[in-house]
Short mmCIF file of C-alpha atoms and ligand atoms in Angstrom, two decimals:
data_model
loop_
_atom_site.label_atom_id
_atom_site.label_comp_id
_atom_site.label_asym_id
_atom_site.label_seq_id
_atom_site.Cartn_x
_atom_site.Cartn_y
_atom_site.Cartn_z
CA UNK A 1 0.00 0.00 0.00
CA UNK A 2 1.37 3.15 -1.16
CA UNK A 3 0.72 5.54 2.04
CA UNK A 4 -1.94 3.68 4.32
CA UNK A 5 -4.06 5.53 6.93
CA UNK A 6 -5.02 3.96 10.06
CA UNK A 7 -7.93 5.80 12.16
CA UNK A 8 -8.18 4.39 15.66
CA UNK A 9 -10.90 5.59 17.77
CA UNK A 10 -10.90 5.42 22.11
CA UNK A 11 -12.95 5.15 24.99
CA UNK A 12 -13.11 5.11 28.38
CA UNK A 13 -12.17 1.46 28.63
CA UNK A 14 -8.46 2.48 27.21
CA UNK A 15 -8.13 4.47 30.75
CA UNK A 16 -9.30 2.23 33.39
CA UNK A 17 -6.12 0.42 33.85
CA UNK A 18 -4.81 4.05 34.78
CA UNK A 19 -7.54 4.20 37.02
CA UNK A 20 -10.27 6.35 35.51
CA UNK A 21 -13.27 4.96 35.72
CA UNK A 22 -15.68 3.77 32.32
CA UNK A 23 -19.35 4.80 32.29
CA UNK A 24 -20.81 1.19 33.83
CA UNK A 25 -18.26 0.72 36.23
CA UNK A 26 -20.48 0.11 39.31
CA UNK A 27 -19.73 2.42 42.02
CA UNK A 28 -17.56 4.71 39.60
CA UNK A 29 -18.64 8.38 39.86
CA UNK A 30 -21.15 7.65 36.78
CA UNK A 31 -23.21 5.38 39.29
CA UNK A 32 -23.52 8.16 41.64
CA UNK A 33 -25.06 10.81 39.03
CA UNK A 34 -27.41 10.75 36.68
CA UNK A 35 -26.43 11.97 32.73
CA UNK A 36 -29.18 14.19 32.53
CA UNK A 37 -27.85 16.02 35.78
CA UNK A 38 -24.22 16.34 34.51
CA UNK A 39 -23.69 15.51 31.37
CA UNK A 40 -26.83 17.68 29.38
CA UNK A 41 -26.77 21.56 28.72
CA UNK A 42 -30.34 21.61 30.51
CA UNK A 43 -28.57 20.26 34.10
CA UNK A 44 -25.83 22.67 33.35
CA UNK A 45 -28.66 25.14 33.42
CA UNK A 46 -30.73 23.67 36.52
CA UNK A 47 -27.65 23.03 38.82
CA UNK A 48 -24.20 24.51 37.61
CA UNK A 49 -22.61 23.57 40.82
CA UNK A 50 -23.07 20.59 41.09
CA UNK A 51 -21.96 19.92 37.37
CA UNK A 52 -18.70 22.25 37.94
CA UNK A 53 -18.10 19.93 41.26
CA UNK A 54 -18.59 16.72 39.23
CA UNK A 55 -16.12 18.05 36.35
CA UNK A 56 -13.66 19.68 39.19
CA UNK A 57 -13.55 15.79 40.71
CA UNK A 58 -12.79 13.93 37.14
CA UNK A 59 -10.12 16.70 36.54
CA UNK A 60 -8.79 16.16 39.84
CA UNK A 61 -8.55 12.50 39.11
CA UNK A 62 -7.35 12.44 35.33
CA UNK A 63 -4.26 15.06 36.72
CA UNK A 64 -2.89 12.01 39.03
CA UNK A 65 -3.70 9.72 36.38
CA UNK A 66 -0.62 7.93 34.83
CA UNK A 67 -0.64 6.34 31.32
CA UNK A 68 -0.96 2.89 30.56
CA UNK A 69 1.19 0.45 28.06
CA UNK A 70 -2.06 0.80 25.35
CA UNK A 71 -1.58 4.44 25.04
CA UNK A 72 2.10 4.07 25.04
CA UNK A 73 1.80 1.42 22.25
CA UNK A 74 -0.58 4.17 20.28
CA UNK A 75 1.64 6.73 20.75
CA UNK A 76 4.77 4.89 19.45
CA UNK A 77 2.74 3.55 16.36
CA UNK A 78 2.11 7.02 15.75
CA UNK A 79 5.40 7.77 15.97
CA UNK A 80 6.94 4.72 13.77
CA UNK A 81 3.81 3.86 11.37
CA UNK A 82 4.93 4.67 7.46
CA UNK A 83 1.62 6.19 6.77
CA UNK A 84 -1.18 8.17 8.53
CA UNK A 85 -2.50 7.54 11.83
CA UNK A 86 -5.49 9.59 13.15
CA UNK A 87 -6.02 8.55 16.92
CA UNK A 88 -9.63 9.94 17.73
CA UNK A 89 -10.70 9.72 21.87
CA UNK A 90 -13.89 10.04 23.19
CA UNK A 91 -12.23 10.81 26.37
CA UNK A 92 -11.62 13.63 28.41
CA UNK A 93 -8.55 13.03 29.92
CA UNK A 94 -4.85 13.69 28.56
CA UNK A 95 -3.37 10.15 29.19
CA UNK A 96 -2.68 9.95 25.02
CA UNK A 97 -0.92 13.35 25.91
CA UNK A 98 1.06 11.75 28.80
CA UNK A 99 2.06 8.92 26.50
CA UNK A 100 3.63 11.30 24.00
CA UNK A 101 1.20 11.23 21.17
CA UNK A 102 0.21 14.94 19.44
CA UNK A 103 -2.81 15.71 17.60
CA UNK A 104 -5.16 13.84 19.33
CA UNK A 105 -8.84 14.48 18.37
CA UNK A 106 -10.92 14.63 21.17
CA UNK A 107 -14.17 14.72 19.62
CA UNK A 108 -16.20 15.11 23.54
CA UNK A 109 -13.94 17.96 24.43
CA UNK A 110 -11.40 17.78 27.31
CA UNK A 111 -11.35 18.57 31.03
CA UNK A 112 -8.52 20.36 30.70
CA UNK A 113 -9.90 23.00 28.59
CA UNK A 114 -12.52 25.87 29.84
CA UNK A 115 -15.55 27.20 27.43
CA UNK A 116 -16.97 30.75 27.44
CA UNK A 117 -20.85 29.41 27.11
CA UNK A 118 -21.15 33.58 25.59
CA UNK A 119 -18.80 33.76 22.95
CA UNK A 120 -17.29 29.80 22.76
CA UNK A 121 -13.42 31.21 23.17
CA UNK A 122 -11.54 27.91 24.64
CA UNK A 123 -8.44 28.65 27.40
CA UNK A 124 -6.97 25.74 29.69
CA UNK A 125 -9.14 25.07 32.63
CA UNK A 126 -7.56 26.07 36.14
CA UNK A 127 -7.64 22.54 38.16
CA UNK A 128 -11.02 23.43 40.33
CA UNK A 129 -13.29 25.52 37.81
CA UNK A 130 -15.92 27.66 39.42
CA UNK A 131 -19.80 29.01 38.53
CA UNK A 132 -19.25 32.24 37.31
CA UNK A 133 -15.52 32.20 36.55
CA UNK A 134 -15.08 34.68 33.97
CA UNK A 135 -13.84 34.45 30.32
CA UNK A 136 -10.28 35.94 29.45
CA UNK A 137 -11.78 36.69 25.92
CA UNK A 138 -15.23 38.53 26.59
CA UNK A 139 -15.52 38.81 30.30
CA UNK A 140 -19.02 37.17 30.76
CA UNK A 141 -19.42 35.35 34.14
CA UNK A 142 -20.17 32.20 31.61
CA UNK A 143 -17.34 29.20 31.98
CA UNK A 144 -17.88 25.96 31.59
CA UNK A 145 -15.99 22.71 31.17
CA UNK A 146 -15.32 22.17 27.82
CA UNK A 147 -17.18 18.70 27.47
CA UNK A 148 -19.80 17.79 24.93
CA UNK A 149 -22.80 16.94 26.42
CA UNK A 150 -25.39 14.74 24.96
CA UNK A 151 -27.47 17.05 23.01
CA UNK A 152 -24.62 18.77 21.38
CA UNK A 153 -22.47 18.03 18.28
CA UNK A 154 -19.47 16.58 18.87
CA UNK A 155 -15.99 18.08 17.83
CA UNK A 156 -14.62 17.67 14.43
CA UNK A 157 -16.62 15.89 12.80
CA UNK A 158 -15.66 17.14 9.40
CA UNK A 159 -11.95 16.12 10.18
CA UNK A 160 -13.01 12.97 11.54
CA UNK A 161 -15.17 11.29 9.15
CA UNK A 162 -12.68 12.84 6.07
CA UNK A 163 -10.13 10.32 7.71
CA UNK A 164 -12.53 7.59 7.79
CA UNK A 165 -13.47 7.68 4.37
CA UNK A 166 -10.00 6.89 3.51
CA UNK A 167 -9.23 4.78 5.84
CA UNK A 168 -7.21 1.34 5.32
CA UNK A 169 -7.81 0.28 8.90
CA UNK A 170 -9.97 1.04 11.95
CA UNK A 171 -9.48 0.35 15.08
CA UNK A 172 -12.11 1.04 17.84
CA UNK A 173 -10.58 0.34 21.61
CA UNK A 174 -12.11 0.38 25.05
CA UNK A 175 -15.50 1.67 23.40
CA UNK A 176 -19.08 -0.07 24.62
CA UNK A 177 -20.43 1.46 20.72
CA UNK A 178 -23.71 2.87 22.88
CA UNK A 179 -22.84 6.10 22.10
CA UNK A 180 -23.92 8.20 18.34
CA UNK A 181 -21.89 9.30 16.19
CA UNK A 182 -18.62 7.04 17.45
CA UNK A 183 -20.89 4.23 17.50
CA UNK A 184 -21.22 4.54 13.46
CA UNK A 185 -17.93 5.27 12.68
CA UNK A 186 -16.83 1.37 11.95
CA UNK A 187 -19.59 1.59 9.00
CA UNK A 188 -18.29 4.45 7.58
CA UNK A 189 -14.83 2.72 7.47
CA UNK A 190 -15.99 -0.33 6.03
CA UNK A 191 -17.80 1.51 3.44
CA UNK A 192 -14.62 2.96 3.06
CA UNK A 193 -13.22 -0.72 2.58
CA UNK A 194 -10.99 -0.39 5.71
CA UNK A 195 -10.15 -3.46 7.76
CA UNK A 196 -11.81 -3.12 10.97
CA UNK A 197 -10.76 -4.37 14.30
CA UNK A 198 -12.36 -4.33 17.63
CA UNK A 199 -10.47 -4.48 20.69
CA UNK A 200 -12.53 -4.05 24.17
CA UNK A 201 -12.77 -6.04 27.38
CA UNK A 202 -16.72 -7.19 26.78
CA UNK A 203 -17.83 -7.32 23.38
CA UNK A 204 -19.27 -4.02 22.37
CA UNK A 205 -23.01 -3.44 20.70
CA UNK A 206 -21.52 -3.08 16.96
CA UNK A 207 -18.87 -6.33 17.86
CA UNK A 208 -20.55 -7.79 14.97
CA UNK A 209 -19.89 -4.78 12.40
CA UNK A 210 -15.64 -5.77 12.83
CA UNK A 211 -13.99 -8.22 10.94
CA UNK A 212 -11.79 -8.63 14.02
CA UNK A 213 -12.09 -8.70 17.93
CA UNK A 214 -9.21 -8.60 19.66
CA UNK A 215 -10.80 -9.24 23.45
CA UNK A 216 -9.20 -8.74 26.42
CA UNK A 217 -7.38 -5.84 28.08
CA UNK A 218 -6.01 -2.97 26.57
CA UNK A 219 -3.39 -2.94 28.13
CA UNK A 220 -2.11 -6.35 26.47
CA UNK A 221 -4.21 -6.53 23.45
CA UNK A 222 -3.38 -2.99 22.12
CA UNK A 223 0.81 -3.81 22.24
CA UNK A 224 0.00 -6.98 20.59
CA UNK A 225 -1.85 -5.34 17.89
CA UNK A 226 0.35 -2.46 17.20
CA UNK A 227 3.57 -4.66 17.00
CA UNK A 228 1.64 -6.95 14.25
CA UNK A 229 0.82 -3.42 12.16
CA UNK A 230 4.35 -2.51 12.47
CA UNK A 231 6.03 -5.77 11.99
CA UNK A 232 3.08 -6.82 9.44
P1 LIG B 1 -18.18 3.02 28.16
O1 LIG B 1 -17.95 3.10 29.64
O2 LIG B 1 -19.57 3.07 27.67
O3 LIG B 1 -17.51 1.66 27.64
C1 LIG B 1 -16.22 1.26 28.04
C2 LIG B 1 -15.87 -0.07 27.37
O4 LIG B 1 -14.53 -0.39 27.72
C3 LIG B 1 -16.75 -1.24 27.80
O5 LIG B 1 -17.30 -1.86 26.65
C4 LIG B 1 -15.78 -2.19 28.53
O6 LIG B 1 -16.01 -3.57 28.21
C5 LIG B 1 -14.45 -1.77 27.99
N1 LIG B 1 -13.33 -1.94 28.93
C6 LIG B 1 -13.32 -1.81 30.29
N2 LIG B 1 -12.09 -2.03 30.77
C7 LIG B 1 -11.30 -2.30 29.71
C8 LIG B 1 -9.91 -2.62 29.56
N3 LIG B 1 -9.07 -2.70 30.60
N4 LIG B 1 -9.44 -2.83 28.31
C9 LIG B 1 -10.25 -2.77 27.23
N5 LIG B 1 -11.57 -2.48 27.32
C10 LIG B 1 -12.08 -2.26 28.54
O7 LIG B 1 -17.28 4.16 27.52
P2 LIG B 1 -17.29 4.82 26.10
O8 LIG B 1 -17.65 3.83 25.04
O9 LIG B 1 -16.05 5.58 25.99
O10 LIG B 1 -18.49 5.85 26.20
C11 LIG B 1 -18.66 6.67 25.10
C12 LIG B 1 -18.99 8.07 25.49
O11 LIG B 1 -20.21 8.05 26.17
C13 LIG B 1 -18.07 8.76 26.44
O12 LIG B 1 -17.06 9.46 25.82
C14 LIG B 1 -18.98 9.75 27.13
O13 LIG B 1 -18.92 10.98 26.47
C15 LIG B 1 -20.32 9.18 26.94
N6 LIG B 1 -21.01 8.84 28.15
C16 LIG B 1 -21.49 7.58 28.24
C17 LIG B 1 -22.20 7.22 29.33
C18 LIG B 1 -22.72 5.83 29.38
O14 LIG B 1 -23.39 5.46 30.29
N7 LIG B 1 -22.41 5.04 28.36
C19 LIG B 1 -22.44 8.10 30.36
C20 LIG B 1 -21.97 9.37 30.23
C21 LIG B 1 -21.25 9.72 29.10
ZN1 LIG B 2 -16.37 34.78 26.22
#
């Protein structure tokens, strides 16, 4: 292949061996709140405290967060594959950053980044965000963590699905596939005619839509799998 692309798309399972919590994990922070209350624009709007407080807690966490050997493996395929590698995350935290990997597309925003809700100018979050903080850009009392809620579009789309239409391989990791558009983005590879591989703890909802499944944990099965692209 003359100058193959790889798109490889995260989740929350890609972090919990760093100790971040997924989604289901029972007793995990998620268990304790409900989505509408802290992850919608409308509980932003009803209780803005208690969203800052959940948002101040995952920042606190992802800071002391260390990276794991599957985002070390991503960032040195990155760094060694003769081709294109997009690595799309549908987290929030940096650990891809930690691991040494640039230009990672975090399509659900990022905790470490603040949003003015008047005039959408981005600056990096101080560690404990408060209500009313104002914005270096316009000065409205208006911040908020710069996380895409359900309800709203998710980042860079355009970017995103440009990759995947090109695409030679896919690779979705530590993703349950519950979640639109990520969920649909191993169709629009496969349209592409990529080669798609799934590699996740539990099989996810779209398991079927691979070719491959790599189960297991990341943390093994993402090493494995970039040492057969580069050696392949
Ligand atoms: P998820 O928690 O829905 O799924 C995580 C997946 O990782 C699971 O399928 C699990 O089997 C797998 N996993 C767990 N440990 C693993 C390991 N060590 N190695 C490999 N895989 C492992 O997370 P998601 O798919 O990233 O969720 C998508 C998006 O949904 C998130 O970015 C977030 O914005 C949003 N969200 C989801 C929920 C929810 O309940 N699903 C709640 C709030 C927000
Ligand atoms: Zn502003």
């Amino acid at each position: 292949m003359a100058h193959p692309s790889i798109v490889i798309l995260t989740g929350a399972g890609i972090s919990a061996e760093s100790g971040l919590g997924t989604f289901r994990d029972e007793g995990g922070l998620w268990a304790q709140h409900r989505i509408e209350d802290v992850a919608t624009p409308e509980g932003f709007a009803r209780d803005p405290q208690l969203v800052m407080d959940f948002y101040n807690t995952r920042r606190a966490q992802a800071v002391e967060a260390t990276e794991n050997a599957a985002h070390r493996a991503l960032a040195r395929l990155q760094a060694d594959f003769d081709g294109d590698v997009l690595l799309v995350t549908q987290n929030v935290d940096s650990l891809h950053e930690k691991a040494g990997s640039t230009d990672v597309v975090h399509m659900h925003g990022a905790l470490n980044s603040a949003l003015c809700g008047a005039c959408d100018h981005r600056w990096p979050a101080p560690l404990q965000m408060q209500v009313g903080d104002a914005c270096p850009a316009c000065g409205a009392p208006s911040a908020r963590p710069d996380i895409v809620w359900f309800g709203e579009m998710p980042y860079h789309m355009d970017r995103i699905e440009a990759a995947l239409s090109q695409a030679d391989i896919f690779a979705a990791i530590g993703t349950s596939g519950n979640v639109y558009p990520a969920a649909g983005f191993v169709q629009l590879a496969t349209y592409a005619g990529a080669k798609t591989v799934e590699m996740n703890l539990d099989p996810s909802m779209t398991v079927n839509l691979f070719e491959e499944t790599r189960p297991g944990k990341a943390s093994q099965t993402v090493p494995e799998w970039v040492e057969s692209i580069l050696n392949g």
